[in-house]
Coordinates of N, CA, C and O in Angstrom, one line a residue:
V13 N 0.8 -1.2 0.0 CA 0.0 0.0 0.0 C 0.9 1.2 0.0 O 1.8 1.3 0.8
Q14 N 0.6 2.1 -0.9 CA 1.4 3.4 -1.0 C 0.4 4.5 -0.8 O -0.7 4.5 -1.3
L15 N 0.9 5.6 -0.1 CA 0.1 6.8 0.1 C 0.7 7.9 -0.5 O 1.9 8.2 -0.4
Q16 N -0.1 8.6 -1.3 CA 0.4 9.8 -2.0 C -0.3 11.1 -1.4 O -1.5 11.2 -1.5
A17 N 0.5 11.9 -0.8 CA 0.0 13.1 -0.2 C 0.3 14.3 -1.0 O 1.3 14.4 -1.7
S18 N -0.6 15.3 -0.9 CA -0.3 16.6 -1.6 C -1.1 17.7 -0.9 O -2.0 17.5 -0.1
G19 N -0.7 19.0 -1.2 CA -1.5 20.1 -0.8 C -0.9 21.0 0.2 O -1.5 22.0 0.6
G20 N 0.3 20.8 0.7 CA 0.9 21.7 1.7 C 1.4 23.0 1.0 O 1.2 23.2 -0.2
G21 N 2.0 23.8 1.8 CA 2.5 25.1 1.3 C 2.6 26.1 2.3 O 2.5 25.9 3.5
L22 N 2.8 27.4 1.9 CA 3.0 28.5 2.7 C 1.7 29.3 2.6 O 1.2 29.6 1.5
V23 N 1.2 29.7 3.8 CA 0.0 30.5 3.8 C 0.0 31.5 5.0 O 0.7 31.3 6.0
Q24 N -0.6 32.6 4.8 CA -0.7 33.6 5.9 C -1.6 33.2 7.0 O -2.6 32.5 6.7
P25 N -1.4 33.7 8.2 CA -2.4 33.4 9.3 C -3.8 33.8 8.8 O -4.0 34.9 8.2
G26 N -4.7 32.9 9.2 CA -6.1 33.1 8.7 C -6.5 32.5 7.4 O -7.6 32.4 7.0
G27 N -5.4 32.0 6.7 CA -5.6 31.5 5.4 C -6.1 30.0 5.4 O -6.3 29.4 6.5
S28 N -6.2 29.4 4.3 CA -6.7 28.0 4.2 C -5.8 27.2 3.3 O -5.1 27.7 2.3
L29 N -5.7 25.9 3.5 CA -5.1 24.9 2.7 C -5.9 23.7 2.7 O -6.6 23.4 3.7
R30 N -5.7 22.9 1.7 CA -6.4 21.6 1.6 C -5.4 20.5 1.3 O -4.7 20.5 0.3
L31 N -5.3 19.5 2.2 CA -4.4 18.4 2.0 C -5.2 17.2 1.5 O -6.4 17.0 1.8
S32 N -4.6 16.4 0.6 CA -5.1 15.3 0.0 C -4.2 14.1 0.3 O -3.0 14.2 0.3
C33 N -4.8 12.9 0.4 CA -4.1 11.7 0.6 C -4.8 10.5 -0.1 O -6.0 10.3 0.1
A34 N -4.1 9.9 -1.0 CA -4.7 8.8 -1.8 C -3.9 7.5 -1.6 O -2.7 7.5 -1.7
A35 N -4.6 6.4 -1.3 CA -3.9 5.1 -1.2 C -4.0 4.3 -2.5 O -5.0 4.4 -3.2
S36 N -2.9 3.6 -2.8 CA -2.9 2.8 -4.0 C -2.2 1.5 -3.7 O -1.5 1.4 -2.7
G37 N -2.2 0.6 -4.6 CA -1.5 -0.7 -4.5 C -2.5 -1.8 -4.2 O -3.7 -1.7 -4.6
S38 N -2.1 -2.8 -3.5 CA -2.9 -4.0 -3.2 C -3.7 -3.7 -2.0 O -3.4 -4.1 -0.9
I39 N -4.8 -3.0 -2.2 CA -5.7 -2.6 -1.1 C -6.8 -3.6 -0.9 O -7.6 -3.9 -1.8
F40 N -6.9 -4.1 0.3 CA -8.0 -5.0 0.7 C -9.1 -4.3 1.5 O -10.2 -4.3 1.1
S41 N -8.6 -3.7 2.6 CA -9.6 -3.1 3.5 C -8.9 -2.0 4.3 O -7.9 -2.2 4.9
I42 N -9.4 -0.8 4.2 CA -8.9 0.4 4.9 C -9.9 0.7 6.0 O -11.1 0.9 5.8
N43 N -9.4 0.8 7.3 CA -10.3 1.1 8.4 C -10.4 2.5 8.7 O -11.5 3.0 9.0
A44 N -9.3 3.3 8.5 CA -9.3 4.7 8.8 C -8.2 5.4 8.1 O -7.2 4.7 7.7
M45 N -8.3 6.7 7.8 CA -7.3 7.5 7.2 C -7.2 8.8 8.0 O -8.2 9.2 8.6
G46 N -6.1 9.5 7.9 CA -6.0 10.8 8.6 C -4.7 11.4 8.5 O -3.9 11.0 7.6
W47 N -4.4 12.3 9.4 CA -3.1 13.0 9.4 C -2.6 13.2 10.8 O -3.4 13.4 11.7
Y48 N -1.3 13.0 10.9 CA -0.5 13.4 12.1 C 0.3 14.6 11.6 O 0.5 14.8 10.4
R49 N 0.8 15.3 12.6 CA 1.8 16.4 12.3 C 2.9 16.4 13.3 O 2.8 16.0 14.4
Q50 N 4.0 17.0 12.8 CA 5.2 17.1 13.7 C 5.9 18.4 13.5 O 6.3 18.7 12.3
A51 N 5.9 19.2 14.5 CA 6.7 20.5 14.5 C 8.1 20.2 14.9 O 8.3 19.3 15.7
P52 N 9.0 21.1 14.6 CA 10.4 20.9 15.0 C 10.5 20.8 16.5 O 10.0 21.6 17.2
G53 N 11.2 19.8 17.0 CA 11.4 19.6 18.4 C 10.2 19.1 19.1 O 10.3 18.9 20.4
E54 N 9.1 18.7 18.4 CA 7.9 18.2 19.1 C 7.7 16.8 18.6 O 8.2 16.3 17.6
Q55 N 6.8 16.1 19.4 CA 6.4 14.8 19.0 C 5.3 14.8 18.0 O 4.6 15.8 17.9
R56 N 5.2 13.7 17.2 CA 4.2 13.6 16.2 C 2.9 13.5 17.0 O 2.7 12.8 17.9
E57 N 1.8 14.2 16.5 CA 0.5 14.2 17.1 C -0.6 14.0 16.1 O -0.4 14.5 15.0
L58 N -1.6 13.4 16.5 CA -2.8 13.2 15.7 C -3.5 14.5 15.5 O -3.8 15.2 16.4
V59 N -3.8 14.8 14.2 CA -4.5 16.0 13.9 C -6.0 15.7 13.6 O -6.9 16.3 14.2
A60 N -6.2 14.7 12.7 CA -7.6 14.4 12.4 C -7.6 13.0 11.8 O -6.6 12.6 11.1
A61 N -8.7 12.3 12.0 CA -8.8 10.9 11.4 C -10.3 10.7 11.0 O -11.2 11.3 11.7
I62 N -10.5 9.8 10.1 CA -11.9 9.5 9.7 C -11.9 8.0 9.4 O -11.0 7.4 8.8
T63 N -12.9 7.3 10.0 CA -13.1 5.9 9.7 C -13.9 5.6 8.4 O -14.5 6.6 7.9
R64 N -13.8 4.4 8.0 CA -14.5 4.0 6.8 C -16.0 4.3 6.9 O -16.7 4.7 5.9
R65 N -16.5 4.3 8.1 CA -18.0 4.5 8.3 C -18.3 6.0 8.5 O -19.4 6.4 8.6
G66 N -17.2 6.8 8.5 CA -17.4 8.3 8.5 C -17.3 8.9 9.9 O -17.5 10.1 10.1
T67 N -16.8 8.2 10.9 CA -16.6 8.7 12.2 C -15.4 9.6 12.2 O -14.3 9.1 11.8
E68 N -15.5 10.8 12.6 CA -14.4 11.8 12.6 C -13.8 12.0 14.0 O -14.5 12.0 15.0
N69 N -12.5 12.2 14.1 CA -11.8 12.5 15.3 C -10.8 13.6 15.1 O -10.1 13.6 14.1
Y70 N -10.8 14.6 16.0 CA -9.9 15.8 15.8 C -9.1 16.1 17.1 O -9.6 15.9 18.2
K71 N -8.0 16.6 16.8 CA -7.2 17.2 17.9 C -8.0 18.5 18.4 O -8.5 19.2 17.6
P72 N -8.2 18.6 19.7 CA -9.1 19.7 20.2 C -8.8 21.1 19.6 O -9.7 21.9 19.3
S73 N -7.5 21.4 19.4 CA -7.1 22.7 19.0 C -7.5 23.0 17.6 O -7.4 24.2 17.1
V74 N -7.8 22.0 16.8 CA -8.2 22.2 15.4 C -9.7 22.1 15.1 O -10.1 22.4 14.0
M75 N -10.4 21.7 16.1 CA -11.9 21.5 16.0 C -12.5 22.9 15.6 O -12.2 23.9 16.2
G76 N -13.4 22.8 14.6 CA -14.0 24.1 14.2 C -13.3 24.8 13.1 O -13.8 25.7 12.5
R77 N -12.0 24.4 12.9 CA -11.2 25.0 11.9 C -10.8 24.0 10.8 O -10.7 24.4 9.6
F78 N -10.6 22.8 11.1 CA -10.2 21.7 10.2 C -11.4 20.8 10.0 O -12.1 20.5 10.9
T79 N -11.5 20.3 8.8 CA -12.6 19.3 8.5 C -12.0 18.2 7.6 O -11.4 18.5 6.6
I80 N -12.1 17.0 8.1 CA -11.6 15.8 7.4 C -12.8 15.2 6.6 O -13.9 15.2 7.1
S81 N -12.5 14.7 5.5 CA -13.5 13.9 4.7 C -12.9 12.8 4.0 O -11.6 12.8 3.8
G82 N -13.7 11.8 3.6 CA -13.1 10.6 3.0 C -13.9 10.2 1.8 O -15.1 10.5 1.7
D83 N -13.2 9.5 0.9 CA -13.9 9.0 -0.3 C -13.5 7.5 -0.4 O -12.4 7.2 -0.8
N84 N -14.4 6.6 0.1 CA -14.1 5.2 0.2 C -13.8 4.6 -1.2 O -13.0 3.7 -1.4
A85 N -14.6 5.1 -2.2 CA -14.4 4.5 -3.6 C -13.0 4.8 -4.1 O -12.5 4.0 -4.9
K86 N -12.4 6.0 -3.7 CA -11.1 6.3 -4.2 C -10.0 6.0 -3.2 O -8.8 6.3 -3.5
N87 N -10.4 5.5 -2.1 CA -9.4 5.2 -1.0 C -8.6 6.5 -0.7 O -7.3 6.5 -0.7
A88 N -9.3 7.6 -0.5 CA -8.7 8.9 -0.3 C -9.3 9.6 0.9 O -10.4 9.3 1.3
A89 N -8.5 10.5 1.4 CA -9.0 11.4 2.5 C -8.5 12.8 2.2 O -7.5 13.0 1.5
Y90 N -9.3 13.8 2.7 CA -9.0 15.2 2.5 C -9.0 15.9 3.8 O -9.9 15.6 4.6
L91 N -8.2 16.9 4.0 CA -8.2 17.7 5.2 C -8.3 19.2 4.8 O -7.3 19.7 4.2
Q92 N -9.4 19.8 5.0 CA -9.6 21.2 4.7 C -9.2 22.0 6.0 O -9.8 21.7 7.1
M93 N -8.2 22.8 5.9 CA -7.7 23.6 7.0 C -8.0 25.0 6.8 O -7.5 25.7 5.9
N94 N -8.9 25.6 7.6 CA -9.2 27.0 7.6 C -8.7 27.7 8.8 O -8.4 27.1 9.8
S95 N -8.7 29.0 8.8 CA -8.3 29.9 9.9 C -7.0 29.4 10.5 O -6.8 29.3 11.7
L96 N -6.0 29.2 9.6 CA -4.7 28.6 10.0 C -4.0 29.6 10.9 O -4.1 30.8 10.7
K97 N -3.3 29.0 11.8 CA -2.5 29.8 12.8 C -1.0 29.4 12.7 O -0.7 28.3 12.3
P98 N -0.1 30.3 13.1 CA 1.3 29.9 13.1 C 1.6 28.6 13.8 O 2.5 27.9 13.4
E99 N 0.9 28.3 14.9 CA 1.1 27.1 15.6 C 0.7 25.8 14.9 O 0.9 24.7 15.3
D100 N 0.0 26.0 13.7 CA -0.3 24.9 12.9 C 0.9 24.5 12.0 O 0.8 23.5 11.3
T101 N 1.9 25.3 12.0 CA 3.1 25.0 11.2 C 3.7 23.7 11.6 O 4.0 23.5 12.8
A102 N 3.9 22.8 10.6 CA 4.5 21.5 10.9 C 4.6 20.7 9.6 O 4.1 21.1 8.6
V103 N 5.2 19.5 9.7 CA 5.1 18.6 8.6 C 3.9 17.7 8.9 O 3.8 17.1 10.0
Y104 N 3.1 17.6 7.9 CA 1.8 16.8 8.1 C 2.0 15.4 7.3 O 2.4 15.4 6.2
Y105 N 1.7 14.4 8.0 CA 1.9 13.0 7.5 C 0.5 12.3 7.4 O -0.2 12.2 8.4
C106 N 0.1 11.9 6.2 CA -1.1 11.1 6.2 C -0.8 9.7 6.5 O 0.3 9.2 6.3
F107 N -1.9 9.0 7.0 CA -1.7 7.6 7.3 C -3.0 6.9 6.9 O -4.1 7.5 6.7
A108 N -2.9 5.6 6.8 CA -4.0 4.7 6.6 C -3.8 3.4 7.4 O -2.7 2.9 7.4
Q109 N -4.9 3.0 8.0 CA -4.9 1.7 8.6 C -5.5 0.6 7.7 O -6.6 0.7 7.2
H110 N -4.7 -0.4 7.4 CA -5.0 -1.3 6.3 C -4.7 -2.8 6.8 O -3.8 -3.0 7.6
R111 N -5.5 -3.7 6.3 CA -5.2 -5.1 6.5 C -5.4 -5.9 5.2 O -6.2 -5.5 4.4
V112 N -4.7 -7.0 5.1 CA -4.7 -7.7 3.8 C -5.8 -8.8 3.8 O -6.2 -9.3 2.7
Q113 N -6.4 -9.1 4.9 CA -7.5 -10.0 4.9 C -8.3 -9.9 6.2 O -7.8 -9.4 7.2
D114 N -9.6 -10.3 6.2 CA -10.4 -10.2 7.4 C -9.7 -11.0 8.6 O -9.2 -12.1 8.4
G115 N -9.8 -10.3 9.8 CA -9.2 -11.0 10.9 C -7.8 -10.7 11.2 O -7.3 -10.8 12.3
D116 N -7.1 -10.2 10.2 CA -5.7 -9.7 10.4 C -5.7 -8.4 11.2 O -6.6 -7.6 11.2
P117 N -4.6 -8.2 12.0 CA -4.5 -6.9 12.7 C -4.3 -5.7 11.7 O -3.8 -5.9 10.6
W118 N -4.8 -4.6 12.0 CA -4.6 -3.4 11.2 C -3.2 -3.0 11.3 O -2.6 -3.0 12.3
K119 N -2.7 -2.5 10.1 CA -1.3 -2.0 10.0 C -1.4 -0.6 9.5 O -2.1 -0.3 8.6
D120 N -0.5 0.2 10.1 CA -0.5 1.6 9.7 C 0.5 1.8 8.5 O 1.7 1.3 8.6
Y121 N 0.1 2.6 7.5 CA 0.9 3.0 6.4 C 1.0 4.5 6.4 O 0.1 5.2 6.8
W122 N 2.1 5.0 6.0 CA 2.4 6.4 6.0 C 2.8 7.0 4.7 O 3.5 6.3 3.9
G123 N 2.3 8.2 4.4 CA 2.7 8.9 3.2 C 3.9 9.8 3.5 O 4.3 9.9 4.7
Q124 N 4.4 10.4 2.5 CA 5.6 11.3 2.7 C 5.1 12.5 3.4 O 3.9 12.9 3.3
G125 N 5.9 13.2 4.1 CA 5.5 14.4 4.8 C 5.2 15.6 3.9 O 5.8 15.7 2.9
T126 N 4.3 16.4 4.3 CA 3.9 17.6 3.5 C 4.1 18.8 4.5 O 3.5 18.9 5.5
Q127 N 4.9 19.7 4.0 CA 5.2 20.9 4.9 C 4.0 21.9 4.8 O 3.6 22.3 3.7
V128 N 3.5 22.3 6.0 CA 2.6 23.4 6.1 C 3.2 24.5 6.9 O 3.6 24.2 8.0
T129 N 3.3 25.7 6.3 CA 3.9 26.8 7.0 C 2.9 27.9 7.1 O 2.4 28.4 6.0
V130 N 2.6 28.4 8.3 CA 1.7 29.5 8.4 C 2.5 30.7 9.0 O 2.9 30.7 10.1
S131 N 2.7 31.7 8.1 CA 3.5 32.8 8.5 C 3.1 34.0 7.7 O 2.8 33.9 6.5
S132 N 3.3 35.2 8.3 CA 3.1 36.4 7.6 C 4.4 37.0 7.0 O 4.4 38.0 6.3

C-alpha cells in the first residue's frame, strides 16, 4: 500500500489549505485514514482521522477550523484547514490503517510528509 499526499504550502495566518491523501496498491480493506503532524522539536501528534464509516476524530485545538472527509471509492482522504495559525506549522503526515484479509490486525501505512507553514 502506498500513500500519495499533496497540498501543503505557505499561507498567511487566517488562510486556508487543503491536504489530500490517496492510497494505492494492493488494497483489501482500509479502516481509517487521517493526518498526524510534527513540528520541530515536538512529538508527532494526531490532527484528524476518519473511519470508513465516517466517524471523525480531531485534535481539540483544530476543531471548528479543520474538516476531514473521505472517499471510500477512491481510498482517499482530504483535510480542509481553515483559519490557520502559526502554531499549525508542521510537517503533516497522512496515514491509513489497512489489513490484507479479514481477521488480520490493522497495520499503519504512512505517506511522505507535507510541509505546512503559516507565517506572515
